[in-house]
PDB file of C-alpha atoms in Angstrom:
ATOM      1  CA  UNK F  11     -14.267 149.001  82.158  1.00  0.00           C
ATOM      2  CA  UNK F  12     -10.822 147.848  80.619  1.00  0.00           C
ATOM      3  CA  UNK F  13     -10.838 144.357  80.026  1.00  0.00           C
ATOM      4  CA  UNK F  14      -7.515 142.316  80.936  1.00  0.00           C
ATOM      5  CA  UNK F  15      -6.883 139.258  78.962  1.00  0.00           C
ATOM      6  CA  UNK F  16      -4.316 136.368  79.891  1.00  0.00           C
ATOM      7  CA  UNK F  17      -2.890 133.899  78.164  1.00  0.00           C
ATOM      8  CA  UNK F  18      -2.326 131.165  78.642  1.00  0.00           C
ATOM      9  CA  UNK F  19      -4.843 130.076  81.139  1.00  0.00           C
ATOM     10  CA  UNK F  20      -2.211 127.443  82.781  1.00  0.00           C
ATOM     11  CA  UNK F  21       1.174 126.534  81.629  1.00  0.00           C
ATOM     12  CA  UNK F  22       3.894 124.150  83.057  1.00  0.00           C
ATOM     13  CA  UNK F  23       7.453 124.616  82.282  1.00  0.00           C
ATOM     14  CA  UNK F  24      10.238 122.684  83.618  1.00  0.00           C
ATOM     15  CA  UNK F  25      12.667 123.688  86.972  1.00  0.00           C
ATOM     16  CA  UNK F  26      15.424 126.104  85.496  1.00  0.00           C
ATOM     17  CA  UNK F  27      12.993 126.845  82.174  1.00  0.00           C
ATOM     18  CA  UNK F  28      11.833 129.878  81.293  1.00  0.00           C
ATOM     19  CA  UNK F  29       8.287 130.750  81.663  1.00  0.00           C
ATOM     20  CA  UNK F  30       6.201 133.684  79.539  1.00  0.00           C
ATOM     21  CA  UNK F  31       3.000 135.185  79.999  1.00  0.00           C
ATOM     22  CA  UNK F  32       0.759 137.279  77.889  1.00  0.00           C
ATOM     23  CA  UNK F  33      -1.639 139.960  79.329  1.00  0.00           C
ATOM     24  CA  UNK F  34      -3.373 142.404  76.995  1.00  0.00           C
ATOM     25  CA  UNK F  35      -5.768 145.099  77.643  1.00  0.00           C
ATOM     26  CA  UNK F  36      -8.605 146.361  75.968  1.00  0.00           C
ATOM     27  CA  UNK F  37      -7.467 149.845  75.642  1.00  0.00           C
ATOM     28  CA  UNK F  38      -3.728 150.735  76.096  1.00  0.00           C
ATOM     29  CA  UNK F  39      -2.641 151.953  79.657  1.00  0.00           C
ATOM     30  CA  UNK F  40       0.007 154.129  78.846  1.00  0.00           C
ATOM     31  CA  UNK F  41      -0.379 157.468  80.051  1.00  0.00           C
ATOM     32  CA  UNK F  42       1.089 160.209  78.087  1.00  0.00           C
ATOM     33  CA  UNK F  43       1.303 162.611  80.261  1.00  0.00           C
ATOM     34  CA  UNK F  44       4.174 160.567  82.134  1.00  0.00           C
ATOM     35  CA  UNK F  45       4.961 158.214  79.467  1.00  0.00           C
ATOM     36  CA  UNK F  46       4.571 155.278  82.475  1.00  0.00           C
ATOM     37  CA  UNK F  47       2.411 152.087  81.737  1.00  0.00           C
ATOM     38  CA  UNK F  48      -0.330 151.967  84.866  1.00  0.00           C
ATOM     39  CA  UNK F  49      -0.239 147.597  84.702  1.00  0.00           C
ATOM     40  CA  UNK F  50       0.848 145.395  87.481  1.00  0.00           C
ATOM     41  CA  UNK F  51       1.840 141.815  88.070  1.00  0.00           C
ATOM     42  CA  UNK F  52       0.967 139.950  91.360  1.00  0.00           C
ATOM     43  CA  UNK F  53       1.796 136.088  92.251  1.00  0.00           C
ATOM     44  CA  UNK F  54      -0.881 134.276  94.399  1.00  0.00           C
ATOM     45  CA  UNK F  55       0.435 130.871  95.653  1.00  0.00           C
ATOM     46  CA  UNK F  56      -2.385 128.793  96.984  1.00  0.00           C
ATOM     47  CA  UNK F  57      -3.759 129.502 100.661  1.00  0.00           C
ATOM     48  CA  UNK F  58      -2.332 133.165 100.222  1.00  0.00           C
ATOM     49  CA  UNK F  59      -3.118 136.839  99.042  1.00  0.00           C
ATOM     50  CA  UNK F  60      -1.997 137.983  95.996  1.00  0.00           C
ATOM     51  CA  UNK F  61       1.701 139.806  95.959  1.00  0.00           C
ATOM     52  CA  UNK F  62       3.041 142.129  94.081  1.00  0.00           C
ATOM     53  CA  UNK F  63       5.621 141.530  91.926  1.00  0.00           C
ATOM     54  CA  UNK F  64       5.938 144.387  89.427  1.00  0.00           C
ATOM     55  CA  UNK F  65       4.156 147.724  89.035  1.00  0.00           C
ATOM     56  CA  UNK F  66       4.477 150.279  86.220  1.00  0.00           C
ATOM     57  CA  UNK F  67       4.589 147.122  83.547  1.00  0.00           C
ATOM     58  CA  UNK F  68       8.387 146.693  84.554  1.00  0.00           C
ATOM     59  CA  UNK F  69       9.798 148.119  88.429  1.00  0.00           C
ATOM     60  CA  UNK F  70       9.958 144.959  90.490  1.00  0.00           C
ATOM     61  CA  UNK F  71       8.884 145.638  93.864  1.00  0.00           C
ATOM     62  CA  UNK F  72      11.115 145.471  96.859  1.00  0.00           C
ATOM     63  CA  UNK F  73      12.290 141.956  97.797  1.00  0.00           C
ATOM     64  CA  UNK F  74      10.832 140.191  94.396  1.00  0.00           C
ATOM     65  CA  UNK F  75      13.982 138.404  92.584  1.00  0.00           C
ATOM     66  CA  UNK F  76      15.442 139.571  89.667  1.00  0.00           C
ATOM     67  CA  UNK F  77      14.095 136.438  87.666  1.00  0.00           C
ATOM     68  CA  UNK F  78      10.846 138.155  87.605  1.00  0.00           C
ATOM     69  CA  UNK F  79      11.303 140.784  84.707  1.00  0.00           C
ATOM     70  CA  UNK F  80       8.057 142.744  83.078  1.00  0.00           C
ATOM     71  CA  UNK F  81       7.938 144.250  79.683  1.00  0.00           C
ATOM     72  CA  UNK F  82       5.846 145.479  77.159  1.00  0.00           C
ATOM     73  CA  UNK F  83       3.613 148.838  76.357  1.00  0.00           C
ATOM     74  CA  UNK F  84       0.341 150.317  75.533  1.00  0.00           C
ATOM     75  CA  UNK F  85      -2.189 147.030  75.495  1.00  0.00           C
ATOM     76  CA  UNK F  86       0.598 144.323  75.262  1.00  0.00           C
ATOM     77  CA  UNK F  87       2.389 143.366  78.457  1.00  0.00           C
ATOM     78  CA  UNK F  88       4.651 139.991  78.915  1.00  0.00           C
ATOM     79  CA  UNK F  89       5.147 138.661  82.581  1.00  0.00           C
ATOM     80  CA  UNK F  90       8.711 136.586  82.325  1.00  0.00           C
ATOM     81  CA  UNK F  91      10.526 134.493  84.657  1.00  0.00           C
ATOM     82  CA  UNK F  92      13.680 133.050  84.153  1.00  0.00           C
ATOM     83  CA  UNK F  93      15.277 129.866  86.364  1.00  0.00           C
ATOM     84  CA  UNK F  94      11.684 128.669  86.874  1.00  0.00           C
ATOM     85  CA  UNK F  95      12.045 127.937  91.015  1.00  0.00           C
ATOM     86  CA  UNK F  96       9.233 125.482  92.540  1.00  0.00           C
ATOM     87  CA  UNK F  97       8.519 127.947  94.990  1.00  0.00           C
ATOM     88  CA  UNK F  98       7.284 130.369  91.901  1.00  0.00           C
ATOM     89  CA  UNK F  99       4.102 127.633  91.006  1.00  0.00           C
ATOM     90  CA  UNK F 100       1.504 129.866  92.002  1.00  0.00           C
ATOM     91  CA  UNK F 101      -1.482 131.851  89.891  1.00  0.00           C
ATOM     92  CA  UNK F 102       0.183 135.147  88.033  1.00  0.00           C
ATOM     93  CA  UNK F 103      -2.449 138.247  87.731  1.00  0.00           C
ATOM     94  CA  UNK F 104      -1.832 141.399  85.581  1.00  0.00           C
ATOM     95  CA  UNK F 105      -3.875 144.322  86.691  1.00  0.00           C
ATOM     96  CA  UNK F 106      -4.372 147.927  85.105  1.00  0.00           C
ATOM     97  CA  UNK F 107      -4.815 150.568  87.098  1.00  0.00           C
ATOM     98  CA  UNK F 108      -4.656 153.571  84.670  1.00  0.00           C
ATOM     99  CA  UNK F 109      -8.354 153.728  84.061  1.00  0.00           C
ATOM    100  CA  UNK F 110     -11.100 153.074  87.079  1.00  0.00           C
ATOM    101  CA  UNK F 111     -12.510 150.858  88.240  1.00  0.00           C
ATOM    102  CA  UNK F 112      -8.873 148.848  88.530  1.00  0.00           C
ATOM    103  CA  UNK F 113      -9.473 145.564  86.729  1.00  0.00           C
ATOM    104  CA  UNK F 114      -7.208 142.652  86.740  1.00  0.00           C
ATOM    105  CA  UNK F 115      -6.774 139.641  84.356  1.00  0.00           C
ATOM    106  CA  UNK F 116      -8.326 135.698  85.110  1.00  0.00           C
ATOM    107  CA  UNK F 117      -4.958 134.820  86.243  1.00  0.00           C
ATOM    108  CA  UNK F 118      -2.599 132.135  84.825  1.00  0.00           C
ATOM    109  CA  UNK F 119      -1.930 129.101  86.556  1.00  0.00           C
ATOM    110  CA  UNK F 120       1.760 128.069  86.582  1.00  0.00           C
ATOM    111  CA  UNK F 121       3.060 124.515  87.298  1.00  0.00           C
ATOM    112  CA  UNK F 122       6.342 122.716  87.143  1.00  0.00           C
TER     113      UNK F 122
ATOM    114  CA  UNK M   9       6.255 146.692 108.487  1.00  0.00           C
ATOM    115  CA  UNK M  10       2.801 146.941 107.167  1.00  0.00           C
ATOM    116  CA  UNK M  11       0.194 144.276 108.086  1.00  0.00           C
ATOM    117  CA  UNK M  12      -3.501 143.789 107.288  1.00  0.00           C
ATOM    118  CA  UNK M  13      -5.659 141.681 109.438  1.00  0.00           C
ATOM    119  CA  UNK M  14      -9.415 141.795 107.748  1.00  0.00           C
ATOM    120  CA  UNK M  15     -12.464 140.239 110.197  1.00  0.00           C
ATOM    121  CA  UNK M  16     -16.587 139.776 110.612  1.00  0.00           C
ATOM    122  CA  UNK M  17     -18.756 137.344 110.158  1.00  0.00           C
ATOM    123  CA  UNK M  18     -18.255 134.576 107.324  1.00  0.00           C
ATOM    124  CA  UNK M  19     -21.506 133.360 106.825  1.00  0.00           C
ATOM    125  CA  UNK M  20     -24.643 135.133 106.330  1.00  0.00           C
ATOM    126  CA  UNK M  21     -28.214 135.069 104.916  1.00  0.00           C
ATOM    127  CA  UNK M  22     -29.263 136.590 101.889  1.00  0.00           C
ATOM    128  CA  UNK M  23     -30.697 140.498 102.235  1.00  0.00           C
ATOM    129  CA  UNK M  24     -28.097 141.087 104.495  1.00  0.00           C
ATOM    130  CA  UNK M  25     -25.911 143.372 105.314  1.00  0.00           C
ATOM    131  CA  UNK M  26     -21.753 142.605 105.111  1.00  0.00           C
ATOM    132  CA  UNK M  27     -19.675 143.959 107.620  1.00  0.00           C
ATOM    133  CA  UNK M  28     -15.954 143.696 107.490  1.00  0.00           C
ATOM    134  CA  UNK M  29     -13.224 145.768 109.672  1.00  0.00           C
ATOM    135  CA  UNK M  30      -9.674 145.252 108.698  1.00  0.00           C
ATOM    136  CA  UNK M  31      -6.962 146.179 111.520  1.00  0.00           C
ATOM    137  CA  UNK M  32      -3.336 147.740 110.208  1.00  0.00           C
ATOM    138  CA  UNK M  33      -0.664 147.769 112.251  1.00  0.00           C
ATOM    139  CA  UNK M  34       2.795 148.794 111.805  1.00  0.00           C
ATOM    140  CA  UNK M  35       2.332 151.844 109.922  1.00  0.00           C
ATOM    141  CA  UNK M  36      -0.671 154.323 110.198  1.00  0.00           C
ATOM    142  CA  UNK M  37      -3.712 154.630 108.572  1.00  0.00           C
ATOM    143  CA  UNK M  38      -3.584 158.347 108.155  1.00  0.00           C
ATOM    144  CA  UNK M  39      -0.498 158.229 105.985  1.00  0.00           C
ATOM    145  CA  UNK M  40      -0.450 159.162 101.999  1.00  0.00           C
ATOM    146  CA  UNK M  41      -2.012 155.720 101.352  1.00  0.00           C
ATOM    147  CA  UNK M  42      -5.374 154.571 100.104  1.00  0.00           C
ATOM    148  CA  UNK M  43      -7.318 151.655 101.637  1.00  0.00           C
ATOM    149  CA  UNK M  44      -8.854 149.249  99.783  1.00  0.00           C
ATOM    150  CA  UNK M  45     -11.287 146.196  99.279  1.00  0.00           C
ATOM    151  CA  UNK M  46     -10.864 142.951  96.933  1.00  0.00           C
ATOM    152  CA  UNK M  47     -13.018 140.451  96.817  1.00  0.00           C
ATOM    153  CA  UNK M  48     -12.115 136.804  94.885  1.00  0.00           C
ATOM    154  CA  UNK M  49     -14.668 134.563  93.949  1.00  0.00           C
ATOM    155  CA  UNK M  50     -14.552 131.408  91.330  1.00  0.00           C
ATOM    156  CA  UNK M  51     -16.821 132.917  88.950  1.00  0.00           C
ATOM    157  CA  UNK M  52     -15.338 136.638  89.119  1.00  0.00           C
ATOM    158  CA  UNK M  53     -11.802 136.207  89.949  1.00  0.00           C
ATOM    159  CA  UNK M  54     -10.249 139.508  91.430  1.00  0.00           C
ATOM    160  CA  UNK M  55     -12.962 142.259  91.695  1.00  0.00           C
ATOM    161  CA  UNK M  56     -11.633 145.862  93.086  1.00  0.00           C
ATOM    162  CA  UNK M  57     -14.564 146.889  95.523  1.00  0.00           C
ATOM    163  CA  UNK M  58     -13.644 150.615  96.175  1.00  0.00           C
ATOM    164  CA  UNK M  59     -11.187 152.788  98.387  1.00  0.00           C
ATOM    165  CA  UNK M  60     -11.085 155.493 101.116  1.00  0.00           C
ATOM    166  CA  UNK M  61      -8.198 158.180 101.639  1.00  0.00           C
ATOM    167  CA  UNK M  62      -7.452 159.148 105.400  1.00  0.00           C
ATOM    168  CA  UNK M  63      -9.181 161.750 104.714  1.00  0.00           C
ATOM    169  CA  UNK M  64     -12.479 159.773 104.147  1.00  0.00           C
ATOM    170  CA  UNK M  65     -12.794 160.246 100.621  1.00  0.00           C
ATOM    171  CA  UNK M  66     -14.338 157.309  99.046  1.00  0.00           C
ATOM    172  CA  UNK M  67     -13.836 155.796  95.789  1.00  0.00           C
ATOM    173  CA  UNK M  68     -16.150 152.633  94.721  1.00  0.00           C
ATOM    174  CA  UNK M  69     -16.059 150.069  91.980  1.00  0.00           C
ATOM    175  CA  UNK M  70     -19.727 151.080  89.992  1.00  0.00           C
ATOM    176  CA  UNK M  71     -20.849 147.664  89.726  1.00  0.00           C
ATOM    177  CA  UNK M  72     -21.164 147.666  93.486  1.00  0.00           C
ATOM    178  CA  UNK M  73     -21.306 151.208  94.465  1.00  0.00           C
ATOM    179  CA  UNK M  74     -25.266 151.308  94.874  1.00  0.00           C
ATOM    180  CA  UNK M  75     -24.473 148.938  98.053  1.00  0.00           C
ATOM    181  CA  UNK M  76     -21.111 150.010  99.577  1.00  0.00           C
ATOM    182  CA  UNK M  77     -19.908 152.318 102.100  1.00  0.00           C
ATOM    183  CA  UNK M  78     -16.440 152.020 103.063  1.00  0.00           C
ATOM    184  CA  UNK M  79     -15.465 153.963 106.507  1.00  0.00           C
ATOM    185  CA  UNK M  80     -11.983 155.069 108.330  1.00  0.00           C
ATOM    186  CA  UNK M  81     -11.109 155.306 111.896  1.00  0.00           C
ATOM    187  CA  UNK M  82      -8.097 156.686 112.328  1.00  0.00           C
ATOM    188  CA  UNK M  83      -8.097 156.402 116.074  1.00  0.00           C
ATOM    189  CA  UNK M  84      -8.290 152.460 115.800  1.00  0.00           C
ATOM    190  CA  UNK M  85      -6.226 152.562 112.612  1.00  0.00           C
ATOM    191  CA  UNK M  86      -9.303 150.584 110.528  1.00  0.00           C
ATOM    192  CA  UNK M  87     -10.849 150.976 108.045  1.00  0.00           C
ATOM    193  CA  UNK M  88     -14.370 149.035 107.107  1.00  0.00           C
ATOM    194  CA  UNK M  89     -16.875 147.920 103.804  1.00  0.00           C
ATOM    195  CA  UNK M  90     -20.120 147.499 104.404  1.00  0.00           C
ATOM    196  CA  UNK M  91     -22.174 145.744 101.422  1.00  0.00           C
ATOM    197  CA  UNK M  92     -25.727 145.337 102.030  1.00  0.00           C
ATOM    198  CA  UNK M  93     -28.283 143.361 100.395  1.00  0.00           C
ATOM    199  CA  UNK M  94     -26.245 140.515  99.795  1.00  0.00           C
ATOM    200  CA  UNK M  95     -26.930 137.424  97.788  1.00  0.00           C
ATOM    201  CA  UNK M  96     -25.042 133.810  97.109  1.00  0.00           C
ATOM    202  CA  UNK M  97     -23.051 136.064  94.446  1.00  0.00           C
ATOM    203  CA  UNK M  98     -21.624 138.553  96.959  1.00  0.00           C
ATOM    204  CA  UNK M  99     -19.761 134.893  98.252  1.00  0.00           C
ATOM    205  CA  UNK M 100     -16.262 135.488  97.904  1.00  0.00           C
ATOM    206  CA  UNK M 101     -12.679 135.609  99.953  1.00  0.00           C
ATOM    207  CA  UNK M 102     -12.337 139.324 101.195  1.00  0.00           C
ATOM    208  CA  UNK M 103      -9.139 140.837 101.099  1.00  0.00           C
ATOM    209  CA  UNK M 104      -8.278 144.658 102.644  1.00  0.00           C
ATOM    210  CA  UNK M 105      -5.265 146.004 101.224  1.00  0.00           C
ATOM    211  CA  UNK M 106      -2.809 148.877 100.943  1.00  0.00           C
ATOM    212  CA  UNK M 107      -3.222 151.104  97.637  1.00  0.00           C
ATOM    213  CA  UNK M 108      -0.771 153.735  96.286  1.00  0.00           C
ATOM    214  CA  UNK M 109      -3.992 155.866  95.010  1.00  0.00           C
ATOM    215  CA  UNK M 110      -7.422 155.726  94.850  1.00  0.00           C
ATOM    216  CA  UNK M 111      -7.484 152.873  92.192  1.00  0.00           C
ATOM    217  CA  UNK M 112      -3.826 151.789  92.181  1.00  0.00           C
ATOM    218  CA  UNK M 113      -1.711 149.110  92.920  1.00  0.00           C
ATOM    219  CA  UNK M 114      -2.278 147.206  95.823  1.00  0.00           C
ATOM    220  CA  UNK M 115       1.054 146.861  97.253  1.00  0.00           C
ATOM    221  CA  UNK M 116       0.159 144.964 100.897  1.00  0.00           C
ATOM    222  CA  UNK M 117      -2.381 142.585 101.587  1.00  0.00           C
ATOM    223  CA  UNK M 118      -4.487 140.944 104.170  1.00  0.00           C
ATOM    224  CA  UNK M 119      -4.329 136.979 104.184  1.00  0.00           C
ATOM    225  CA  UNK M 120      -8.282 137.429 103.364  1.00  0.00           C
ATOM    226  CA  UNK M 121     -11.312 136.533 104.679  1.00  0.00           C
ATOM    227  CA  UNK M 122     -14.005 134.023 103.430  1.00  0.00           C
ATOM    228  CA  UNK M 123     -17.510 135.067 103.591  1.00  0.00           C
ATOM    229  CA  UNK M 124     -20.522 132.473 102.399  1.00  0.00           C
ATOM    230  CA  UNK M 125     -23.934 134.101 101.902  1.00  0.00           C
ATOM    231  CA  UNK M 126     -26.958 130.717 101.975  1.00  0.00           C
ATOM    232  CA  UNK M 127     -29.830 130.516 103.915  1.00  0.00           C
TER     233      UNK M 127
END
């Protein structure tokens, strides 16, 4: 299985601060048949499911602000959000999904 | 709008057999989606279980597959996981969820469903 690796574990960054996260993958996800990266990023507040956020390492998903930005390629993927919000404290998950079974990262706890 | 509603029992003794059903509703089942299990425990995080296609095809996570069978009815727009032989390590919060393909990106989610295995 791929193995997805966060860091940090937990971070806090101030209310209009920026705040980065790392994800890395065992063996790159990049598929070059269609030259897409097959990682996602999901947001789980407490008490709730996980959401998506971004798919394809960068495509936000319908509805998710445009603070949330993803970049990054092959095994190296950065999660950023801009204007830290209070509403975005919540646990951020990267997941691949190029190889099976889908695996996703330990998460990384975000706090104000 | 899609929504995922997952339910069955939340407790239940070791050597048993897990039985969830999770109910969609506003959008069908037997669409160009995949259905799939998560399960999220403290010790393994998020875990993919497996998927099914409309069509029944079945796609499972092989550190569980020995002991999961994921169905479809299409007339009830459900689908279900079935896990037997549990033990305390099968405890976990259960989500169902929408998937793109058989081992993609989950996309919608149930709000989950806790399920303790003690005797």
């Amino acid at each position: 299985d791929i193995v997805m690796t966060q860091s940090p574990d937990s971070l806090a960054v101030s209310l209009g601060e920026r705040a980065t996260i790392s994800c890395k993958s065992s063996q790159s996800v990049l598929s070059s048949s269609n030259n897409k990266n097959y990682l996602a990023w999901y947001q789980q507040r407490a008490g709730q499911p996980p959401k998506l956020l971004l798919y394809w390492a960068s495509t936000r998903e319908s509805g998710v602000p445009d603070r949330f930005s993803g970049s990054g390629s092959g095994t190296d993927f950065t999660l950023t959000i801009n204007s830290l919000q209070a509403e975005d404290v919540a646990v951020y998950y990267c997941q691949q999904h190029y190889t099976p079974p889908t695996t996703f990262g330990q998460g990384t706890k975000l706090e104000i | 709008q899609v929504q995922l509603q997952e339910s069955g029992p939340g407790l239940l003794k070791p050597s048993e057999t897990l039985s969830l059903t999770c109910t969609v509703s506003g959008f069908s089942i037997y669409s160009s989606y995949y259905w799939g299990w998560v399960r999220q425990s403290p010790g393994k995080g998020l875990e993919w279980i497996g998927s099914i296609y409309d069509s029944g095809d079945t796609y499972y996570n092989p550190s569980l597959k020995s002991r999961v069978t994921i169905s479809v009815d299409t007339s009830k727009n459900q689908f279900s996981l079935k896990l037997s032989s549990v033990t305390a390590a099968d405890t976990a919060l259960y989500f169902c969820a929408r998937q793109g393909g058989s081992s993609s990106y989950l996309d919608s989610w149930g709000p989950g469903t806790l399920v303790i295995v003690s005797s």
